[in-house]
Amino acid sequence: MSNDAVFDAFLAKQLEEGLAWAKNIGVLSLSPIPGAPPSRYVAHFVDCKGLVQQNDGRIVEFDQFMVGIYFPEDYLRHVEIPRVLTYLGPHPSPFHPNIRPPFLCAHLVPGTSLVDILYACYEVWTYSIFSAADSLNPAAAQWSRQQDRKRFPIDRRPLKRSPRRTNLTPMEAK
Amino acid sequence: MNAYQAKIIRRLRRDPSRPRGKRVLVVGCGNIGSQLVPLVARMKGIGMLILVDCDGYEESNLSSQSISSSDIGRAKAFVQARLARKLNPRLRVLAIHARLECVPLGWLRSDVMLACLDSKEARRCANEIAWRLGTPLIDAGIEASGLLARVNIYRPAANQPCLECAWDRRDYAQLPVKHPCDAGLGPSTPTGAPACLGALAAALQALECLKILAGDLSNAGKQILIEAGTHRHFLTGFSMHPKCRFNHAGWNASKISRTPAQLSVGAALRLASDAGASLTFAGMHLARQLDCPGCGFSPRVYRLEERLSRRERICPQCGQDLLVAGFHSQSQLKTKEVEPVLAARSLASLGLRGGDFISIKGSQRESFYELGGAPAVARSRLITRSIP
């Protein structure tokens, strides 16, 4: 526990919401690194298509990635994205304008929730969102500019689906 | 013992590093700060003035700041320090040419802190330092378009509001965010305000400073605003936000005589009797590896990220800025995880300086320590320091 009740409450809420969301969407394994409450997480997305560059230079689809998320003590008041997000693999050469291991660039503001961070990471990985202007990987930025925009996103499945539980009961005939 | 011997003994017993009179800290020597320094230098009862600014004067500053053309190209803090000494030759001055967040907290101990800053982020930092040190803060600001000059007075104490108590999520969203794809935070935007508006804010700030030094904190938690366009004067009170994102904690640090070069990591951990203690660095992070977003060069280091010099941050292969990824840094060293090699390393080798704070967190409590070796201002009348 830190001496900061507001930050501790934030962390506790992220743990609860993050685990519930990960369980709900099914393509994410979220592992909190022990702490009371945890301030670090390893998120392993599976079955999410992004692009990687193979040793022979070919650009191919790859369906998993891992990202480390760290909430430093001043996270609610100040954000440094390199400190919050770390690309952890498993592929060493992701091909994306805004990813260059170990950095992953996404839009965050102080206090962005864990679920929103994870969603932002998914959007970056699948090319739902990318910025070719401020790029970490110039080759990927140039490549993405040359592509037909209809090619993106690589994975079109929306992630933030909350299952609708509707109980349908047949109406009785009058 | 005769009277003469008693006088000598009294003189020897007096702490030479503690000058007589009050200490005033001025952060920012721009439009408001450059008008404020002469006012503070002329105040009675001031023993020491500490000036902090990371910039130098430019030609564009001539129209709005209290400087002469010969000051262009010089560090703002050093220019104002010399001016203050001209006005009051008895004044001890410590001028620091550095970003506020890079200055060891022990150097900033004062009776009142006067913030003359031009960005929200810098104000957030000043507010945090004031509360950590328990120093009353007078924050001044101006707005050119509305001809507004204001000062806010804060007193770090229980149930007192801080600067961030009045902020909501939109204020935080306006703060600059450091991205790995840019070379850091750019320079702040000039306010474009005339010198007279800065002088008005400086005068208000100096008046409130006099009151605080006289022990009058009745304006704490209030904002004094003058709308010069219509000559209206407002006094607004603030209250503490129970869910303020800043924790309002003070760091009541004990001074230790050993300097960072004389204290090892292991010895620092032994300051606490708790076997499960951990060492933290007053909010700073220990980088284990640097990474270049340009060429992928990734040297291993063991240095505090906030204490890396400009030279250490440049990639030797491609010249881009080296960054620290969150999973390649840590905010604390736990006793059980510290290897013997690391335990033997001095705190100076990690980047700590004299006057820096460390804390030892045990299972029961957290204790703060100020490392020895802060600039001894009594030995000289003017000390200048640059932190790259």
XYZ file of C-alpha atoms in Angstrom:
562
model
C 0.000 0.000 0.000
C 1.196 3.487 -0.731
C 0.311 6.481 1.422
C -2.095 7.620 -1.253
C -5.678 6.522 -0.672
C -6.979 7.965 -3.956
C -4.279 6.238 -6.015
C -4.732 2.955 -4.119
C -8.468 3.085 -4.794
C -7.724 3.718 -8.476
C -5.397 0.700 -8.595
C -7.913 -1.528 -6.834
C -10.600 -0.487 -9.308
C -8.313 -1.183 -12.292
C -7.617 -4.676 -11.001
C -11.288 -5.465 -10.608
C -12.394 -3.925 -13.908
C -9.398 -5.173 -15.885
C -9.799 -8.801 -14.826
C -13.540 -8.716 -15.429
C -13.078 -7.204 -18.889
C -10.311 -9.654 -19.833
C -12.545 -12.548 -18.807
C -15.399 -11.086 -20.797
C -13.640 -10.525 -24.125
C -11.808 -13.834 -24.185
C -8.822 -12.807 -26.334
C -6.805 -11.379 -23.470
C -4.874 -12.944 -20.640
C -4.230 -10.263 -18.030
C -1.647 -11.029 -15.337
C -1.191 -8.579 -12.493
C 2.318 -8.546 -11.062
C 1.895 -9.096 -7.301
C 1.440 -5.940 -5.301
C -1.146 -4.645 -2.910
C -2.817 -3.401 -5.034
C -0.869 -4.253 -8.207
C 0.572 -1.394 -10.232
C 2.033 -3.553 -13.023
C 0.269 -5.855 -15.475
C 1.285 -8.081 -18.342
C -1.432 -8.242 -20.987
C -1.198 -11.066 -23.517
C -3.549 -10.648 -26.463
C -4.191 -13.754 -28.518
C -6.186 -14.137 -31.707
C -5.717 -10.433 -32.531
C -4.254 -9.859 -35.956
C -1.485 -7.350 -36.458
C 1.561 -7.228 -38.718
C 5.150 -8.315 -38.186
C 8.224 -8.308 -40.382
C 9.937 -11.627 -40.879
C 13.691 -12.095 -41.170
C 13.403 -12.248 -44.959
C 11.684 -8.849 -44.984
C 8.193 -10.139 -45.727
C 5.323 -8.493 -43.900
C 2.901 -11.057 -42.569
C -0.015 -11.210 -40.173
C 0.696 -12.287 -36.620
C -2.042 -12.984 -34.134
C -0.647 -12.213 -30.707
C 1.231 -9.574 -28.768
C 2.131 -8.771 -25.183
C 2.265 -5.410 -23.531
C 3.423 -4.406 -20.064
C 1.430 -1.718 -18.279
C 2.831 0.199 -15.339
C 0.973 2.752 -13.257
C 3.631 4.894 -11.539
C 2.668 6.711 -8.347
C 1.981 9.978 -10.160
C -0.049 8.330 -12.929
C -3.244 10.178 -12.041
C -1.449 13.486 -12.462
C 1.191 13.028 -15.124
C 1.745 10.594 -17.979
C 4.897 9.498 -19.733
C 3.844 6.896 -22.259
C 7.242 5.126 -22.449
C 6.946 4.560 -18.718
C 3.360 3.283 -18.845
C 3.501 1.025 -21.924
C 6.204 -1.510 -22.778
C 5.971 -3.813 -25.794
C 7.015 -7.250 -24.548
C 6.768 -9.424 -27.640
C 6.520 -12.300 -28.431
C 7.511 -11.286 -31.961
C 10.703 -9.202 -31.967
C 9.817 -7.222 -35.095
C 6.273 -5.877 -35.022
C 5.547 -3.873 -38.157
C 3.615 -0.823 -37.117
C 4.313 2.912 -37.374
C 3.741 3.372 -33.641
C 5.498 0.305 -32.255
C 9.213 -0.173 -31.923
C 10.216 -2.571 -29.153
C 10.138 -1.866 -26.298
C 8.015 1.211 -27.078
C 4.396 1.367 -28.052
C 2.746 4.725 -28.585
C -0.939 5.192 -27.817
C -3.058 8.128 -26.776
C -3.281 8.363 -22.986
C -4.054 11.129 -20.520
C -3.453 11.133 -16.756
C -5.813 8.625 -15.172
C -6.747 6.671 -18.316
C -8.215 3.412 -17.038
C -6.601 0.006 -17.543
C -9.487 -1.132 -19.755
C -9.122 1.939 -21.962
C -5.358 1.400 -22.158
C -5.840 -2.223 -23.183
C -8.412 -1.216 -25.757
C -6.045 1.459 -27.107
C -3.262 -1.137 -27.387
C -5.581 -3.470 -29.291
C -6.550 -0.658 -31.655
C -2.909 0.178 -32.295
C -1.902 -3.448 -32.855
C -4.736 -4.123 -35.294
C -4.150 -0.856 -37.221
C -7.554 0.500 -36.196
C -5.611 3.562 -35.087
C -2.204 4.552 -36.295
C -0.286 7.713 -36.960
C 2.125 7.662 -39.848
C 3.193 11.232 -39.093
C 4.777 10.756 -35.668
C 6.232 7.331 -36.213
C 8.507 5.105 -34.228
C 9.026 2.854 -37.230
C 9.592 4.973 -40.378
C 9.517 1.950 -42.709
C 6.120 0.895 -41.395
C 4.882 4.480 -41.619
C 5.922 4.737 -45.263
C 4.412 1.346 -46.041
C 1.116 2.270 -44.370
C 0.895 5.493 -46.401
C 1.201 3.503 -49.615
C -1.577 1.070 -48.736
C -5.210 1.317 -49.638
C -6.937 2.583 -46.497
C -9.564 -0.091 -46.958
C -6.942 -2.627 -45.937
C -7.100 -1.333 -42.380
C -7.808 -2.338 -39.726
C -6.094 -5.698 -40.053
C -8.501 -7.184 -37.533
C -11.981 -5.772 -37.901
C -13.619 -7.410 -34.938
C -14.709 -4.885 -32.356
C -13.199 -5.665 -28.992
C -15.309 -3.758 -26.564
C -18.367 -5.864 -27.042
C -20.378 -6.420 -23.944
C -22.521 -9.511 -24.359
C -26.172 -8.667 -24.433
C -28.097 -11.011 -22.267
C -31.647 -10.942 -23.512
C -34.181 -13.403 -22.345
C -36.522 -14.039 -25.201
C -39.726 -15.688 -24.267
C -42.342 -16.448 -26.894
C -45.448 -14.394 -26.603
C -48.566 -16.262 -26.002
C -51.002 -16.201 -28.881
C -54.165 -14.376 -28.079
C 35.291 32.208 30.782
C 35.280 35.839 29.827
C 32.814 37.573 27.505
C 35.137 37.353 24.516
C 35.607 33.562 24.909
C 31.839 33.087 25.274
C 31.275 35.032 22.069
C 33.789 32.874 20.178
C 32.163 29.664 21.470
C 28.698 30.927 20.456
C 30.027 31.724 16.998
C 31.617 28.278 16.662
C 28.459 26.536 17.792
C 26.346 28.337 15.229
C 25.655 26.169 12.220
C 27.734 27.783 9.446
C 25.449 26.436 6.725
C 22.417 28.229 8.181
C 22.414 31.880 7.245
C 20.638 34.417 9.376
C 17.326 35.781 8.118
C 14.555 34.167 6.119
C 15.046 32.057 3.035
C 12.977 32.852 -0.049
C 12.792 30.616 -3.090
C 11.857 32.142 -6.460
C 11.077 29.672 -9.228
C 11.032 31.188 -12.696
C 12.820 34.405 -13.691
C 10.719 35.440 -16.685
C 8.152 38.222 -16.952
C 6.912 37.995 -13.347
C 10.100 36.568 -11.823
C 12.429 39.220 -13.220
C 10.202 41.949 -11.722
C 9.887 40.076 -8.448
C 13.573 39.453 -7.677
C 14.412 43.161 -7.047
C 11.372 43.467 -4.766
C 12.438 40.438 -2.731
C 16.093 41.518 -2.638
C 15.054 44.819 -1.042
C 12.879 43.192 1.642
C 14.108 43.429 5.202
C 14.853 40.235 7.060
C 15.738 38.141 4.012
C 18.963 36.229 4.607
C 19.021 34.052 1.569
C 17.497 34.006 -1.889
C 17.323 30.844 -3.990
C 16.621 31.291 -7.701
C 15.713 28.482 -10.079
C 15.227 28.739 -13.835
C 16.236 26.432 -16.653
C 16.230 29.006 -19.468
C 18.437 31.789 -20.734
C 17.348 35.274 -21.777
C 16.563 35.828 -25.447
C 16.185 39.002 -27.449
C 12.404 38.612 -27.456
C 12.453 38.886 -23.642
C 13.702 42.498 -23.747
C 10.203 43.890 -24.216
C 8.545 41.977 -21.401
C 11.188 41.193 -18.801
C 13.254 43.360 -16.526
C 16.628 42.834 -18.216
C 19.140 44.703 -20.340
C 20.542 43.785 -23.737
C 23.821 42.601 -22.158
C 21.880 39.826 -20.390
C 20.860 38.131 -23.629
C 22.259 34.651 -23.908
C 22.907 34.353 -20.169
C 21.160 32.000 -17.764
C 18.147 33.762 -16.234
C 18.876 32.565 -12.702
C 22.475 33.830 -12.839
C 21.489 37.246 -14.243
C 18.885 37.780 -11.532
C 21.261 36.528 -8.835
C 23.825 39.193 -9.751
C 21.123 41.859 -9.838
C 19.875 40.833 -6.400
C 23.425 40.992 -5.019
C 23.890 44.476 -6.472
C 20.727 45.654 -4.747
C 21.548 43.939 -1.473
C 25.229 42.996 -1.104
C 24.542 41.269 2.233
C 22.149 38.804 0.618
C 23.279 35.224 0.178
C 22.121 33.921 -3.183
C 21.998 30.412 -4.582
C 21.255 30.540 -8.307
C 20.329 27.253 -9.958
C 20.185 26.935 -13.721
C 18.079 23.782 -14.013
C 14.577 22.430 -14.398
C 12.828 22.539 -11.052
C 12.185 18.789 -10.978
C 15.931 18.102 -11.416
C 16.971 20.088 -8.340
C 17.525 18.063 -5.141
C 14.750 18.880 -2.667
C 17.232 19.803 0.060
C 18.462 22.750 -2.031
C 14.941 24.162 -2.135
C 14.272 24.393 1.596
C 12.916 27.849 2.294
C 10.433 29.824 4.371
C 8.311 30.691 1.355
C 8.257 29.600 -2.263
C 7.317 32.090 -4.969
C 6.333 30.445 -8.247
C 6.449 32.622 -11.363
C 5.899 29.937 -13.949
C 4.312 29.850 -17.362
C 3.041 26.300 -17.678
C 0.570 24.097 -15.871
C 3.073 21.271 -15.674
C 5.706 23.451 -14.007
C 3.082 24.705 -11.523
C 2.088 21.135 -10.737
C 5.720 20.365 -9.993
C 6.141 23.489 -7.808
C 2.983 22.606 -5.886
C 4.260 19.093 -5.219
C 7.638 20.336 -3.979
C 6.015 22.925 -1.696
C 3.847 20.252 -0.050
C 6.668 17.740 0.253
C 8.832 20.340 2.010
C 5.966 21.942 3.942
C 6.760 25.368 2.465
C 4.027 27.988 1.906
C 3.582 28.600 -1.818
C 2.568 31.807 -3.582
C 1.830 31.075 -7.204
C 1.500 34.007 -9.595
C 0.055 34.068 -13.075
C -0.962 36.540 -15.757
C -3.207 36.455 -18.794
C -2.496 38.973 -21.504
C -5.844 38.935 -23.319
C -7.935 39.709 -20.232
C -5.248 41.849 -18.551
C -5.480 39.543 -15.553
C -2.926 39.262 -12.787
C -3.425 36.820 -9.940
C -1.715 35.183 -7.026
C -2.799 32.026 -5.210
C -1.590 31.337 -1.699
C -1.233 27.793 -0.400
C -0.224 26.570 3.022
C 0.758 22.896 3.239
C -1.259 21.751 6.236
C -4.106 19.390 7.073
C -7.393 20.198 5.325
C -5.792 22.986 3.296
C -6.344 23.121 -0.476
C -3.469 22.642 -2.884
C -3.180 23.845 -6.466
C -4.550 20.557 -7.802
C -7.604 20.567 -5.523
C -9.241 22.929 -8.041
C -8.308 20.799 -11.060
C -10.620 18.393 -12.817
C -9.925 15.798 -15.505
C -9.874 18.490 -18.236
C -7.021 20.262 -16.473
C -5.028 17.042 -16.275
C -5.805 16.266 -19.916
C -4.201 19.601 -20.872
C -0.868 18.607 -19.352
C 1.821 17.655 -21.854
C 2.245 13.915 -22.376
C 5.653 12.495 -23.173
C 5.491 10.163 -26.164
C 8.239 7.812 -27.285
C 7.927 9.194 -30.823
C 8.814 12.774 -29.935
C 11.993 14.198 -28.520
C 10.445 15.231 -25.249
C 8.354 18.127 -24.119
C 8.789 21.240 -26.200
C 9.459 24.722 -24.862
C 6.570 26.465 -23.156
C 4.566 29.041 -25.057
C 5.312 32.647 -24.081
C 2.400 34.392 -22.385
C 2.833 37.450 -24.607
C 1.915 39.633 -21.647
C 3.328 43.130 -21.210
C 5.954 43.769 -18.541
C 3.551 45.987 -16.577
C 1.161 43.059 -16.074
C 4.042 40.894 -14.858
C 5.073 43.718 -12.519
C 1.524 43.897 -11.140
C 1.512 40.166 -10.369
C 5.044 40.435 -8.916
C 3.957 43.284 -6.629
C 0.970 41.262 -5.379
C 3.226 38.275 -4.837
C 5.812 40.332 -2.935
C 3.092 41.767 -0.676
C 1.794 38.289 0.153
C 5.391 37.129 0.709
C 5.908 39.896 3.278
C 2.746 38.801 5.108
C 3.786 35.148 5.200
C 7.277 35.991 6.428
C 5.651 38.030 9.188
C 3.624 34.949 10.159
C 0.322 36.063 8.630
C -1.147 33.132 6.703
C -4.719 34.415 6.724
C -4.829 34.441 2.910
C -3.870 30.766 2.617
C -6.244 28.919 0.316
C -7.256 32.131 -1.445
C -6.789 33.669 -4.851
C -6.309 37.385 -5.331
C -7.142 38.444 -8.861
C -6.970 41.866 -10.446
C -8.752 42.444 -13.727
C -6.757 45.410 -14.939
C -8.999 45.978 -17.958
C -11.963 47.035 -15.812
C -10.092 47.644 -12.545
C -11.924 45.001 -10.614
C -10.446 43.102 -7.709
C -11.567 39.612 -6.671
C -10.757 37.506 -3.629
C -11.753 33.860 -3.972
C -11.437 31.108 -1.404
C -10.734 27.470 -2.223
C -11.372 24.375 -0.174
C -9.600 21.062 -0.094
C -10.921 18.457 -2.542
C -11.374 15.187 -0.614
C -10.468 13.203 -3.745
C -7.626 15.414 -4.927
C -5.299 13.391 -7.138
C -2.311 14.777 -5.230
C -1.906 13.102 -1.862
C -0.862 16.267 0.075
C 1.794 14.272 1.952
C 4.726 16.070 3.529
C 8.146 14.450 3.626
C 9.572 15.289 7.010
C 13.144 14.297 6.235
C 15.936 13.861 8.750
C 19.248 15.265 7.573
C 22.111 12.823 7.489
C 25.711 13.979 7.280
C 26.883 11.352 4.820
C 26.953 12.384 1.177
C 25.674 10.131 -1.634
C 29.297 9.179 -2.355
C 29.769 8.064 1.258
C 26.554 6.059 1.544
C 26.071 2.712 -0.178
C 22.746 1.168 -1.145
C 23.236 -1.484 1.550
C 24.038 1.113 4.223
C 21.000 3.152 3.196
C 18.763 0.106 3.597
C 20.258 -0.494 7.039
C 19.007 2.941 8.150
C 15.796 1.032 8.859
C 15.872 -1.840 11.330
C 13.189 -3.586 9.285
C 14.579 -6.584 7.363
C 11.901 -6.231 4.698
C 12.605 -2.564 4.049
C 12.735 -0.981 0.628
C 14.636 2.047 -0.584
C 12.853 4.612 -2.738
C 14.159 7.772 -4.339
C 11.509 10.435 -3.712
C 9.451 9.599 -6.769
C 12.409 8.981 -9.088
C 12.847 5.774 -11.075
C 15.923 3.602 -11.350
C 16.582 2.704 -14.977
C 18.114 -0.693 -15.665
C 18.267 -0.240 -19.412
C 18.014 2.629 -21.865
C 16.469 2.157 -25.291
C 16.828 4.175 -28.453
C 13.534 4.438 -30.354
C 15.530 5.333 -33.455
C 18.105 2.586 -33.925
C 17.282 0.055 -31.201
C 20.547 0.579 -29.285
C 19.891 -0.491 -25.695
C 22.734 -0.040 -23.200
C 22.425 -1.463 -19.682
C 22.677 1.110 -16.918
C 21.846 1.419 -13.270
C 21.016 5.094 -12.930
C 18.109 7.200 -11.792
C 16.198 8.186 -14.895
C 15.561 11.718 -13.615
C 19.273 12.205 -12.967
C 20.538 11.207 -16.406
C 22.440 14.097 -17.933
C 21.698 15.399 -21.417
C 24.869 13.686 -22.662
C 23.877 10.338 -21.145
C 20.493 10.577 -22.821
C 21.852 10.888 -26.356
C 22.201 7.693 -28.373
C 25.882 7.353 -29.397
C 24.847 5.523 -32.554
C 22.139 7.726 -34.061
C 21.936 10.848 -31.871
C 18.271 10.384 -30.873
C 17.096 10.648 -27.289
C 17.402 7.437 -25.280
C 14.282 6.552 -23.298
C 13.452 4.245 -20.427
C 10.633 1.743 -20.859
C 8.454 1.228 -17.797
C 9.318 -2.453 -17.530
C 13.038 -1.612 -17.641
C 12.889 0.576 -14.545
C 11.879 0.282 -10.927
C 10.769 2.753 -8.293
C 12.186 0.930 -5.270
C 14.926 -1.463 -4.187
C 13.825 -4.137 -1.751
C 16.359 -5.467 0.751
C 15.720 -9.063 -0.267
C 16.218 -8.345 -3.970
C 19.417 -6.292 -3.707
C 22.435 -8.294 -4.828
C 25.775 -7.820 -3.014
C 27.285 -5.943 -5.988
C 24.437 -3.456 -5.960
C 24.432 -3.197 -2.160
C 28.072 -2.066 -2.301
C 27.401 0.668 -4.856
C 27.269 4.238 -3.642
C 24.107 6.293 -3.997
C 26.158 8.797 -6.014
C 26.796 6.118 -8.644
C 23.026 5.792 -9.082
C 22.827 9.528 -9.756
C 21.808 10.905 -6.346
C 23.215 14.276 -5.307
C 23.783 15.966 -1.987
C 20.447 17.320 -0.769
C 18.442 14.590 -2.499
C 15.777 12.789 -0.486
C 15.557 9.043 -0.087
C 12.991 7.086 1.861
C 13.118 3.759 3.622
C 9.776 2.047 3.643
C 9.367 -0.591 6.319
C 6.351 -2.679 7.206
C 5.171 -0.072 9.710
C 6.270 3.304 8.453
C 8.161 5.271 5.851
C 11.125 7.426 6.926
C 12.639 10.163 4.798
C 16.289 11.229 4.812
C 18.048 14.167 3.229
C 21.510 13.268 2.014
C 24.426 15.461 3.046
C 26.439 17.533 0.628
C 23.997 20.270 -0.403
C 25.709 23.536 -1.441
C 27.076 25.307 1.642
C 25.801 28.794 0.995
C 27.393 30.434 4.019
C 30.895 30.064 2.667
C 30.267 32.359 -0.237
C 27.758 35.102 -0.914
C 26.774 33.879 -4.351
C 26.761 30.311 -5.553
C 25.734 29.313 -9.036
C 24.890 25.770 -10.034
C 23.959 24.311 -13.399
C 22.302 20.934 -13.665
C 22.435 19.603 -17.239
